Amino acid sequence: MVEGIEVSTEHWIGGERVASASTFTDISPIDETPIAEVARGGADEAEAAVDAAKKGFETWGAMAPKERAEIIRRVGELIEERALDIAKVETRDNGSLLGSMTNSVIPRAGYNFRFFADELEKLAFDDFDTRGHTNHVSWNPSGVAVVITPWNAPLMLATWRIAPALAAGDAVIAKPPEWAPLSASLLADITRDAGMPDGAFNVVQGIGEEAGAALVAHPDVGRVAFTGSVATGKLVAASAGANLTAVSLELGGKAPFLIFADTDLDAAVKQAVNQFDNAGQVCLAGTRLLVEDAIHDEFLERFTEAVAALRQGDPRQETTDIGPQITREHFDRVDGYVRRAKAEGIEVVFGGGPNEELGGLYYRPTLFREPPRSAEIVQHEVFGPVLTIQRFGTEDEGVALANDTTYGLSAIVYTGDPARAERVSSALVAGTVWVNSFYVRDLRAPFGGSRNSGIGREGGFWSFDFYSDVKNVCMAPWT
């Protein structure tokens, strides 16, 4: 039981709960106490899951799209019906704010399933003619898809990929994050209750280097979708590449937040504060504040005042704005970045260390001022409540600063000039650019990263292109 909710800690393989010979301890970041002992899968469980998925694919992949869509839509509805229970479990498991999980994050996971059910029913490409020959395009299921997901929003981020893979007709094996594995188990229960055939959806718990590596390397896997670090993404790509398995990689970012003097300063400050959301554990966050000279000082004053009003504490409390880091290991990693930046002499505007009043895994929102462009704190993804602020004089200088990393996942631009917005957005290296907004994700739009932020695009038709074998039939005229 977790927060009064029954959660299985065993794998879900072929429509059955499966134990392992060993377990790993799942620890809550809220108070660093153990939540559960979770089945620790490895090569044997990966093999069993692939076998089960191959059998499940025979039924699921052959099912009529409308019938498949009805089951997927029901999964989404059940997620929404059980949103509060799922949110309670996930908050306990990964430390995200309960209010946010209940009101937006978990319901969005349900919507993701309903969206791809709808897209499946209207998936089509108009036939076209080539010298009297008719071309007909179709999307055929590709087989077994492995989805390896991160811990910062485990269920919602997983559904961005699980839902379209299932809609495409693939049988899915989910490998949830070992730091926050429990909501995937609840999703398995939901797929069962929605009437999904045995083996169409499977969950293998375990450590990435064990269960995840075995799944990625399996020759009978047709697709691998991974969200995580650049270093691990490279290992995933190399392992999958040995079997020519197609991969989709979302590998994090170091997004610029460009703020021009002609912007609505109040709106820019408010949005900048939002970059501390989820204790800074958001790959899309604009962690590099780039502010035009003319408003730099005023922005910094207002921003510092607004951050001071944030309340840090237990994420289950309605009054909390910022919760803990996910694990002691990750907390130490964040603190290491901060300590090294301070040792380099980079000025700390506020924060700069753990929250001594709360103890545990709570880290104070931190801002570094005018770090060198080459500084580690500027170039590397910290994935914690740590931002930098740099000033620029001209539009070209701002764009140059924004593009001066090896990442290219997202960017944020605040300006009052539509022409400037178009120029700057066009010049930025990023898979997604938000103008005078942030974190607006329409599933019809492509999503993915450039440079070290990943490979591929998903969303809408792009998702079906990845999780399917796209086929063209060119037919000569009948005589």
Short mmCIF file of C-alpha atoms in Angstrom, two decimals:
data_model
loop_
_atom_site.label_atom_id
_atom_site.label_comp_id
_atom_site.label_asym_id
_atom_site.label_seq_id
_atom_site.Cartn_x
_atom_site.Cartn_y
_atom_site.Cartn_z
CA MET A 1 0.00 0.00 0.00
CA VAL A 2 1.24 3.47 -0.92
CA GLU A 3 -0.69 6.44 0.49
CA GLY A 4 -3.55 4.01 1.12
CA ILE A 5 -3.56 2.76 -2.47
CA GLU A 6 -2.72 -0.81 -3.44
CA VAL A 7 0.19 -0.97 -5.87
CA SER A 8 1.78 -4.17 -7.13
CA THR A 9 5.58 -4.15 -7.12
CA GLU A 10 5.87 -7.10 -9.48
CA HIS A 11 6.34 -7.05 -13.24
CA TRP A 12 3.38 -7.18 -15.63
CA ILE A 13 4.21 -9.70 -18.35
CA GLY A 14 1.73 -11.37 -20.68
CA GLY A 15 -1.24 -10.29 -18.58
CA GLU A 16 0.14 -11.69 -15.33
CA ARG A 17 2.03 -10.45 -12.29
CA VAL A 18 5.54 -11.91 -12.24
CA ALA A 19 8.02 -11.81 -9.36
CA SER A 20 11.82 -11.78 -9.52
CA ALA A 21 14.43 -13.50 -7.42
CA SER A 22 15.72 -10.12 -6.21
CA THR A 23 14.30 -6.68 -5.50
CA PHE A 24 15.42 -3.07 -5.21
CA THR A 25 14.27 -0.53 -2.64
CA ASP A 26 12.08 2.34 -3.78
CA ILE A 27 12.69 5.38 -1.56
CA SER A 28 10.47 8.45 -1.28
CA PRO A 29 12.27 11.77 -1.80
CA ILE A 30 9.85 13.49 0.56
CA ASP A 31 11.47 12.04 3.68
CA GLU A 32 13.98 9.47 2.32
CA THR A 33 12.02 6.56 3.76
CA PRO A 34 11.50 3.24 1.90
CA ILE A 35 8.18 2.88 0.10
CA ALA A 36 8.44 -0.64 -1.26
CA GLU A 37 10.65 -3.49 -2.41
CA VAL A 38 10.24 -3.70 -6.19
CA ALA A 39 10.91 -6.68 -8.43
CA ARG A 40 14.36 -6.35 -9.98
CA GLY A 41 14.23 -7.66 -13.51
CA GLY A 42 17.11 -8.59 -15.74
CA ALA A 43 17.84 -10.64 -18.84
CA ASP A 44 15.36 -13.40 -17.97
CA GLU A 45 12.48 -11.01 -17.39
CA ALA A 46 13.37 -9.07 -20.55
CA GLU A 47 13.30 -12.29 -22.57
CA ALA A 48 9.94 -13.27 -21.07
CA ALA A 49 8.50 -9.84 -21.78
CA VAL A 50 9.62 -9.86 -25.42
CA ASP A 51 8.13 -13.34 -25.89
CA ALA A 52 4.86 -12.17 -24.33
CA ALA A 53 4.83 -9.01 -26.43
CA LYS A 54 5.39 -10.99 -29.63
CA LYS A 55 2.39 -13.15 -28.79
CA GLY A 56 0.33 -10.12 -27.79
CA PHE A 57 1.27 -8.42 -31.03
CA GLU A 58 -0.37 -11.20 -33.02
CA THR A 59 -3.72 -10.14 -31.57
CA TRP A 60 -3.19 -6.43 -30.99
CA GLY A 61 -1.49 -5.66 -34.29
CA ALA A 62 -4.15 -7.53 -36.25
CA MET A 63 -7.03 -5.76 -34.52
CA ALA A 64 -9.09 -3.31 -36.55
CA PRO A 65 -7.97 0.30 -35.90
CA LYS A 66 -11.41 1.28 -34.61
CA GLU A 67 -11.45 -1.57 -32.10
CA ARG A 68 -7.91 -0.78 -31.00
CA ALA A 69 -8.83 2.89 -30.63
CA GLU A 70 -11.78 2.07 -28.38
CA ILE A 71 -9.54 0.22 -25.92
CA ILE A 72 -6.90 2.95 -25.97
CA ARG A 73 -9.56 5.59 -25.40
CA ARG A 74 -10.86 3.59 -22.44
CA VAL A 75 -7.34 3.53 -20.95
CA GLY A 76 -7.33 7.32 -21.07
CA GLU A 77 -10.72 7.53 -19.44
CA LEU A 78 -9.68 5.21 -16.61
CA ILE A 79 -6.53 7.24 -15.98
CA GLU A 80 -8.67 10.35 -15.62
CA GLU A 81 -11.12 8.56 -13.33
CA ARG A 82 -8.27 7.39 -11.09
CA ALA A 83 -6.22 10.59 -11.34
CA LEU A 84 -6.21 11.35 -7.61
CA ASP A 85 -5.00 7.88 -6.59
CA ILE A 86 -2.31 7.88 -9.28
CA ALA A 87 -1.24 11.39 -8.27
CA LYS A 88 -0.92 10.39 -4.60
CA VAL A 89 1.27 7.43 -5.51
CA GLU A 90 3.44 9.39 -7.91
CA THR A 91 3.92 12.31 -5.50
CA ARG A 92 5.05 9.91 -2.81
CA ASP A 93 7.29 8.19 -5.33
CA ASN A 94 9.01 11.15 -7.01
CA GLY A 95 8.25 14.24 -4.90
CA SER A 96 6.26 16.22 -7.47
CA LEU A 97 3.61 18.63 -6.21
CA LEU A 98 0.38 16.76 -5.47
CA GLY A 99 -1.82 19.63 -6.63
CA SER A 100 -0.09 19.81 -9.98
CA MET A 101 -0.16 16.04 -10.42
CA THR A 102 -3.86 15.82 -9.58
CA ASN A 103 -5.10 18.79 -11.57
CA SER A 104 -2.94 18.73 -14.68
CA VAL A 105 -0.17 16.14 -15.04
CA ILE A 106 -2.11 12.89 -14.52
CA PRO A 107 -5.21 14.11 -16.42
CA ARG A 108 -2.85 15.02 -19.26
CA ALA A 109 -1.64 11.40 -19.27
CA GLY A 110 -5.23 10.32 -19.80
CA TYR A 111 -5.67 12.86 -22.57
CA ASN A 112 -2.58 11.54 -24.33
CA PHE A 113 -4.28 8.17 -24.74
CA ARG A 114 -7.56 9.70 -25.90
CA PHE A 115 -5.73 11.91 -28.41
CA PHE A 116 -3.91 9.05 -30.11
CA ALA A 117 -7.08 6.97 -30.15
CA ASP A 118 -8.70 9.80 -32.10
CA GLU A 119 -5.68 10.20 -34.39
CA LEU A 120 -5.67 6.49 -35.15
CA GLU A 121 -9.26 6.61 -36.38
CA LYS A 122 -8.50 9.40 -38.85
CA LEU A 123 -4.99 8.29 -39.86
CA ALA A 124 -4.84 8.51 -43.65
CA PHE A 125 -2.85 9.91 -46.55
CA ASP A 126 -4.51 10.81 -49.81
CA ASP A 127 -3.67 8.53 -52.72
CA PHE A 128 -1.67 10.25 -55.44
CA ASP A 129 -0.97 9.61 -59.10
CA THR A 130 2.34 8.99 -60.84
CA ARG A 131 2.02 8.64 -64.64
CA GLY A 132 -1.27 6.81 -64.27
CA HIS A 133 -0.08 4.68 -61.34
CA THR A 134 -1.83 4.99 -57.98
CA ASN A 135 0.27 5.38 -54.80
CA HIS A 136 -1.33 4.31 -51.53
CA VAL A 137 0.42 4.99 -48.21
CA SER A 138 -0.32 2.95 -45.07
CA TRP A 139 1.07 2.65 -41.55
CA ASN A 140 1.67 -0.96 -40.53
CA PRO A 141 2.51 -2.02 -36.94
CA SER A 142 6.24 -2.55 -36.49
CA GLY A 143 6.11 -5.25 -33.79
CA VAL A 144 7.52 -4.87 -30.27
CA ALA A 145 8.31 -1.39 -28.94
CA VAL A 146 10.38 -0.76 -25.81
CA VAL A 147 9.69 2.49 -23.98
CA ILE A 148 12.20 3.58 -21.31
CA THR A 149 10.99 6.57 -19.32
CA PRO A 150 12.36 9.16 -16.85
CA TRP A 151 11.47 9.78 -13.24
CA ASN A 152 10.53 13.48 -13.23
CA ALA A 153 6.97 12.86 -14.52
CA PRO A 154 6.96 9.08 -14.88
CA LEU A 155 3.43 8.36 -16.06
CA MET A 156 2.72 11.44 -18.16
CA LEU A 157 6.02 11.35 -20.03
CA ALA A 158 5.64 7.62 -20.60
CA THR A 159 2.19 8.09 -22.14
CA TRP A 160 3.59 10.46 -24.77
CA ARG A 161 5.20 7.34 -26.22
CA ILE A 162 3.21 4.37 -24.96
CA ALA A 163 -0.06 5.74 -26.31
CA PRO A 164 1.07 6.27 -29.93
CA ALA A 165 3.00 2.98 -29.95
CA LEU A 166 -0.14 1.12 -28.91
CA ALA A 167 -2.22 3.12 -31.37
CA ALA A 168 0.17 2.13 -34.16
CA GLY A 169 -0.53 -1.50 -33.27
CA ASP A 170 2.77 -2.26 -31.56
CA ALA A 171 2.97 -4.38 -28.43
CA VAL A 172 4.72 -2.30 -25.77
CA ILE A 173 7.20 -3.13 -23.04
CA ALA A 174 7.63 -0.27 -20.58
CA LYS A 175 10.75 -0.06 -18.43
CA PRO A 176 9.89 2.54 -15.77
CA PRO A 177 12.55 4.51 -13.88
CA GLU A 178 13.97 2.71 -10.87
CA TRP A 179 13.81 5.98 -8.89
CA ALA A 180 10.03 6.27 -9.40
CA PRO A 181 8.58 3.01 -10.78
CA LEU A 182 5.15 2.70 -9.21
CA SER A 183 2.79 4.55 -11.55
CA ALA A 184 3.72 2.20 -14.42
CA SER A 185 2.34 -0.65 -12.33
CA LEU A 186 -0.94 1.23 -11.93
CA LEU A 187 -1.02 1.76 -15.70
CA ALA A 188 -0.72 -2.00 -16.19
CA ASP A 189 -3.81 -2.51 -14.03
CA ILE A 190 -5.65 0.10 -16.08
CA THR A 191 -4.78 -1.52 -19.43
CA ARG A 192 -6.12 -4.80 -18.06
CA ASP A 193 -9.34 -3.17 -16.91
CA ALA A 194 -9.71 -1.45 -20.28
CA GLY A 195 -9.74 -4.83 -22.04
CA MET A 196 -6.31 -4.77 -23.63
CA PRO A 197 -5.22 -8.25 -24.81
CA ASP A 198 -2.58 -10.09 -22.78
CA GLY A 199 0.91 -9.16 -23.91
CA ALA A 200 -0.08 -5.97 -25.71
CA PHE A 201 1.27 -3.96 -22.76
CA ASN A 202 3.98 -5.17 -20.40
CA VAL A 203 6.01 -3.65 -17.58
CA VAL A 204 9.50 -4.80 -16.60
CA GLN A 205 10.80 -3.19 -13.41
CA GLY A 206 14.49 -2.95 -12.70
CA ILE A 207 17.78 -1.10 -13.00
CA GLY A 208 18.60 0.50 -16.33
CA GLU A 209 21.93 -1.26 -16.76
CA GLU A 210 20.20 -4.61 -16.23
CA ALA A 211 16.57 -4.70 -17.39
CA GLY A 212 16.80 -1.71 -19.71
CA ALA A 213 20.00 -2.85 -21.38
CA ALA A 214 18.62 -6.34 -21.97
CA LEU A 215 15.48 -4.99 -23.59
CA VAL A 216 17.30 -2.53 -25.84
CA ALA A 217 19.73 -5.19 -27.06
CA HIS A 218 17.06 -7.77 -27.85
CA PRO A 219 17.01 -8.64 -31.56
CA ASP A 220 13.22 -9.07 -31.64
CA VAL A 221 12.53 -5.48 -30.56
CA GLY A 222 11.49 -3.24 -33.45
CA ARG A 223 11.45 0.19 -31.81
CA VAL A 224 13.17 1.76 -28.79
CA ALA A 225 12.07 5.09 -27.31
CA PHE A 226 14.27 6.51 -24.57
CA THR A 227 14.16 9.65 -22.46
CA GLY A 228 17.15 10.43 -20.27
CA SER A 229 20.74 11.62 -20.22
CA VAL A 230 23.00 12.15 -23.23
CA ALA A 231 25.49 9.58 -21.95
CA THR A 232 22.85 6.87 -21.54
CA GLY A 233 21.22 7.84 -24.83
CA LYS A 234 24.47 7.15 -26.65
CA LEU A 235 24.67 3.71 -25.05
CA VAL A 236 21.06 3.00 -26.03
CA ALA A 237 21.69 4.07 -29.62
CA ALA A 238 24.83 1.94 -29.89
CA SER A 239 23.15 -1.14 -28.45
CA ALA A 240 20.02 -0.79 -30.60
CA GLY A 241 22.16 -0.05 -33.63
CA ALA A 242 23.74 -3.50 -33.47
CA ASN A 243 20.33 -4.87 -34.53
CA LEU A 244 19.41 -1.86 -36.71
CA THR A 245 16.59 -1.16 -34.27
CA ALA A 246 15.04 2.26 -34.83
CA VAL A 247 15.45 4.63 -31.88
CA SER A 248 13.77 7.83 -30.73
CA LEU A 249 15.86 9.70 -28.16
CA GLU A 250 14.91 12.70 -26.02
CA LEU A 251 18.07 13.57 -24.12
CA GLY A 252 17.46 16.71 -22.14
CA GLY A 253 18.46 20.30 -22.65
CA LYS A 254 19.91 23.57 -21.47
CA ALA A 255 17.26 25.91 -22.79
CA PRO A 256 17.81 29.65 -23.20
CA PHE A 257 15.17 32.09 -21.94
CA LEU A 258 15.65 35.24 -24.05
CA ILE A 259 14.07 38.38 -22.58
CA PHE A 260 14.07 41.51 -24.72
CA ALA A 261 13.56 45.06 -23.49
CA ASP A 262 10.30 45.45 -25.41
CA THR A 263 8.57 42.60 -23.56
CA ASP A 264 5.91 42.63 -20.86
CA LEU A 265 8.31 42.53 -17.92
CA ASP A 266 5.74 41.31 -15.41
CA ALA A 267 4.89 38.36 -17.63
CA ALA A 268 8.56 37.56 -18.22
CA VAL A 269 9.33 37.57 -14.50
CA LYS A 270 6.37 35.32 -13.74
CA GLN A 271 7.41 32.86 -16.42
CA ALA A 272 11.02 32.92 -15.28
CA VAL A 273 9.93 31.89 -11.78
CA ASN A 274 8.12 28.94 -13.37
CA GLN A 275 11.49 27.57 -14.49
CA PHE A 276 11.90 26.30 -10.91
CA ASP A 277 8.88 24.04 -11.44
CA ASN A 278 9.26 20.46 -10.17
CA ALA A 279 12.34 21.55 -8.22
CA GLY A 280 14.09 22.30 -11.50
CA GLN A 281 13.78 18.72 -12.67
CA VAL A 282 12.35 19.60 -16.10
CA CYS A 283 14.36 19.02 -19.27
CA LEU A 284 12.52 21.79 -21.13
CA ALA A 285 13.16 24.48 -18.50
CA GLY A 286 14.74 27.76 -19.56
CA THR A 287 17.62 27.56 -17.14
CA ARG A 288 19.76 30.18 -18.91
CA LEU A 289 18.15 33.59 -18.44
CA LEU A 290 19.44 35.93 -21.14
CA VAL A 291 18.28 39.49 -20.50
CA GLU A 292 18.75 42.60 -22.63
CA ASP A 293 20.91 45.29 -21.00
CA ALA A 294 18.20 47.94 -20.84
CA ILE A 295 15.99 45.90 -18.48
CA HIS A 296 18.53 43.58 -16.89
CA ASP A 297 18.77 45.23 -13.49
CA GLU A 298 15.04 45.77 -13.10
CA PHE A 299 14.29 42.22 -14.19
CA LEU A 300 16.84 40.81 -11.75
CA GLU A 301 15.38 42.82 -8.87
CA ARG A 302 11.82 41.71 -9.60
CA PHE A 303 12.83 38.12 -10.24
CA THR A 304 14.78 37.88 -6.99
CA GLU A 305 11.82 39.27 -5.06
CA ALA A 306 9.38 36.83 -6.71
CA VAL A 307 11.56 33.78 -6.03
CA ALA A 308 11.90 34.78 -2.38
CA ALA A 309 8.13 34.36 -2.06
CA LEU A 310 8.23 30.70 -3.13
CA ARG A 311 7.48 28.19 -0.40
CA GLN A 312 9.51 24.99 -0.22
CA GLY A 313 8.41 21.88 1.60
CA ASP A 314 6.32 18.72 1.56
CA PRO A 315 4.86 18.41 -1.95
CA ARG A 316 1.65 16.96 -0.54
CA GLN A 317 0.80 20.31 1.05
CA GLU A 318 -1.28 22.75 -1.00
CA THR A 319 0.90 25.69 0.07
CA THR A 320 4.12 24.17 -1.29
CA ASP A 321 5.67 25.59 -4.47
CA ILE A 322 8.90 23.57 -4.59
CA GLY A 323 9.50 20.03 -3.42
CA PRO A 324 12.63 17.87 -3.03
CA GLN A 325 15.20 16.45 -5.41
CA ILE A 326 14.48 12.86 -6.42
CA THR A 327 17.29 10.96 -4.61
CA ARG A 328 20.33 11.55 -2.46
CA GLU A 329 22.51 10.68 -5.46
CA HIS A 330 20.84 13.32 -7.61
CA PHE A 331 20.86 15.87 -4.77
CA ASP A 332 24.63 15.45 -4.47
CA ARG A 333 24.99 15.83 -8.24
CA VAL A 334 23.12 19.15 -8.19
CA ASP A 335 25.08 20.33 -5.19
CA GLY A 336 28.32 19.39 -6.95
CA TYR A 337 27.53 21.70 -9.85
CA VAL A 338 26.76 24.54 -7.45
CA ARG A 339 29.88 24.00 -5.35
CA ARG A 340 32.14 23.95 -8.40
CA ALA A 341 30.56 27.12 -9.79
CA LYS A 342 31.09 28.89 -6.48
CA ALA A 343 34.68 27.66 -6.37
CA GLU A 344 35.19 29.23 -9.81
CA GLY A 345 34.17 32.57 -8.33
CA ILE A 346 30.81 32.87 -10.10
CA GLU A 347 28.52 35.20 -8.15
CA VAL A 348 25.54 33.67 -6.34
CA VAL A 349 22.53 36.02 -6.37
CA PHE A 350 20.40 33.80 -4.13
CA GLY A 351 20.30 30.21 -2.90
CA GLY A 352 23.53 28.37 -3.46
CA GLY A 353 23.02 25.33 -1.28
CA PRO A 354 20.69 22.92 0.53
CA ASN A 355 17.72 24.17 2.50
CA GLU A 356 19.13 23.75 6.01
CA GLU A 357 15.76 24.41 7.64
CA LEU A 358 14.12 21.45 5.89
CA GLY A 359 17.11 19.14 5.57
CA GLY A 360 16.70 16.00 3.53
CA LEU A 361 16.66 16.41 -0.24
CA TYR A 362 15.40 20.00 -0.35
CA TYR A 363 17.65 22.36 -2.33
CA ARG A 364 17.19 26.11 -2.36
CA PRO A 365 16.31 27.84 -5.65
CA THR A 366 19.64 29.16 -6.90
CA LEU A 367 20.74 31.84 -9.37
CA PHE A 368 24.27 32.51 -10.64
CA ARG A 369 25.08 35.90 -12.17
CA GLU A 370 27.20 36.49 -15.28
CA PRO A 371 29.03 33.17 -15.49
CA PRO A 372 31.53 32.82 -18.34
CA ARG A 373 30.02 31.37 -21.49
CA SER A 374 32.27 28.33 -21.19
CA ALA A 375 31.46 27.65 -17.52
CA GLU A 376 30.23 24.18 -16.59
CA ILE A 377 27.14 25.68 -14.94
CA VAL A 378 26.21 27.21 -18.33
CA GLN A 379 27.12 24.32 -20.59
CA HIS A 380 25.88 21.29 -18.64
CA GLU A 381 22.35 20.24 -17.69
CA VAL A 382 22.11 20.47 -13.89
CA PHE A 383 18.49 19.24 -13.68
CA GLY A 384 17.87 20.96 -10.40
CA PRO A 385 16.63 24.36 -9.15
CA VAL A 386 19.68 26.17 -10.54
CA LEU A 387 19.53 29.00 -13.10
CA THR A 388 22.06 31.42 -14.55
CA ILE A 389 21.54 34.99 -15.75
CA GLN A 390 23.58 36.73 -18.46
CA ARG A 391 23.07 40.08 -20.11
CA PHE A 392 23.27 40.91 -23.82
CA GLY A 393 23.30 44.12 -25.83
CA THR A 394 22.00 43.31 -29.30
CA GLU A 395 19.61 40.80 -30.80
CA ASP A 396 22.44 39.03 -32.57
CA GLU A 397 24.41 38.79 -29.33
CA GLY A 398 21.39 37.31 -27.55
CA VAL A 399 20.88 34.67 -30.24
CA ALA A 400 24.59 33.82 -30.17
CA LEU A 401 24.45 33.30 -26.40
CA ALA A 402 21.30 31.21 -26.76
CA ASN A 403 22.86 28.87 -29.31
CA ASP A 404 26.17 28.54 -27.46
CA THR A 405 25.65 25.02 -26.03
CA THR A 406 25.67 21.47 -27.37
CA TYR A 407 21.94 21.14 -26.65
CA GLY A 408 18.90 22.05 -28.73
CA LEU A 409 15.71 20.81 -27.09
CA SER A 410 13.73 23.99 -26.42
CA ALA A 411 13.96 27.76 -26.11
CA ILE A 412 11.81 30.57 -24.72
CA VAL A 413 11.57 34.07 -26.20
CA TYR A 414 9.83 37.04 -24.58
CA THR A 415 9.38 40.09 -26.79
CA GLY A 416 6.71 42.60 -27.77
CA ASP A 417 7.78 42.67 -31.43
CA PRO A 418 6.22 40.01 -33.72
CA ALA A 419 8.88 40.53 -36.38
CA ARG A 420 11.65 40.01 -33.83
CA ALA A 421 9.88 36.92 -32.52
CA GLU A 422 9.94 35.40 -36.01
CA ARG A 423 13.58 36.34 -36.66
CA VAL A 424 14.85 35.03 -33.34
CA SER A 425 12.76 31.84 -33.39
CA SER A 426 14.07 31.06 -36.85
CA ALA A 427 17.67 31.56 -35.74
CA LEU A 428 17.50 29.47 -32.56
CA VAL A 429 18.66 25.84 -32.60
CA ALA A 430 15.82 24.05 -30.82
CA GLY A 431 13.13 21.48 -31.47
CA THR A 432 10.52 23.71 -29.82
CA VAL A 433 10.50 27.50 -29.38
CA TRP A 434 7.92 29.11 -27.12
CA VAL A 435 7.23 32.81 -27.71
CA ASN A 436 5.74 34.70 -24.76
CA SER A 437 4.70 31.33 -23.32
CA PHE A 438 6.09 28.08 -21.96
CA TYR A 439 5.21 24.39 -21.85
CA VAL A 440 2.27 24.56 -24.23
CA ARG A 441 2.37 21.10 -25.86
CA ASP A 442 -0.08 20.29 -28.61
CA LEU A 443 0.20 16.62 -29.53
CA ARG A 444 -0.38 17.48 -33.18
CA ALA A 445 2.97 19.28 -33.25
CA PRO A 446 6.38 17.59 -33.67
CA PHE A 447 8.45 17.21 -30.52
CA GLY A 448 12.12 16.36 -30.18
CA GLY A 449 15.58 17.80 -29.89
CA SER A 450 18.49 18.93 -32.02
CA ARG A 451 22.20 18.40 -31.40
CA ASN A 452 22.79 16.44 -28.18
CA SER A 453 19.15 16.81 -27.18
CA GLY A 454 18.13 13.80 -29.18
CA ILE A 455 17.15 12.05 -32.38
CA GLY A 456 13.77 12.03 -34.06
CA ARG A 457 10.41 13.74 -33.71
CA GLU A 458 7.20 12.47 -32.14
CA GLY A 459 3.67 13.81 -31.92
CA GLY A 460 0.70 13.40 -34.26
CA PHE A 461 1.67 11.84 -37.59
CA TRP A 462 5.35 11.93 -36.60
CA SER A 463 4.62 9.40 -33.84
CA PHE A 464 2.88 7.05 -36.25
CA ASP A 465 5.80 7.42 -38.66
CA PHE A 466 8.18 6.20 -35.96
CA TYR A 467 6.15 3.41 -34.37
CA SER A 468 4.95 2.03 -37.72
CA ASP A 469 6.45 0.56 -40.83
CA VAL A 470 5.24 3.10 -43.36
CA LYS A 471 4.42 1.41 -46.63
CA ASN A 472 3.69 2.73 -50.11
CA VAL A 473 1.88 0.54 -52.66
CA CYS A 474 2.31 1.77 -56.24
CA MET A 475 -0.25 0.12 -58.50
CA ALA A 476 -0.33 0.23 -62.30
CA PRO A 477 -3.64 1.05 -63.95
CA TRP A 478 -5.93 -1.90 -64.50
CA THR A 479 -6.81 -2.68 -68.09
#
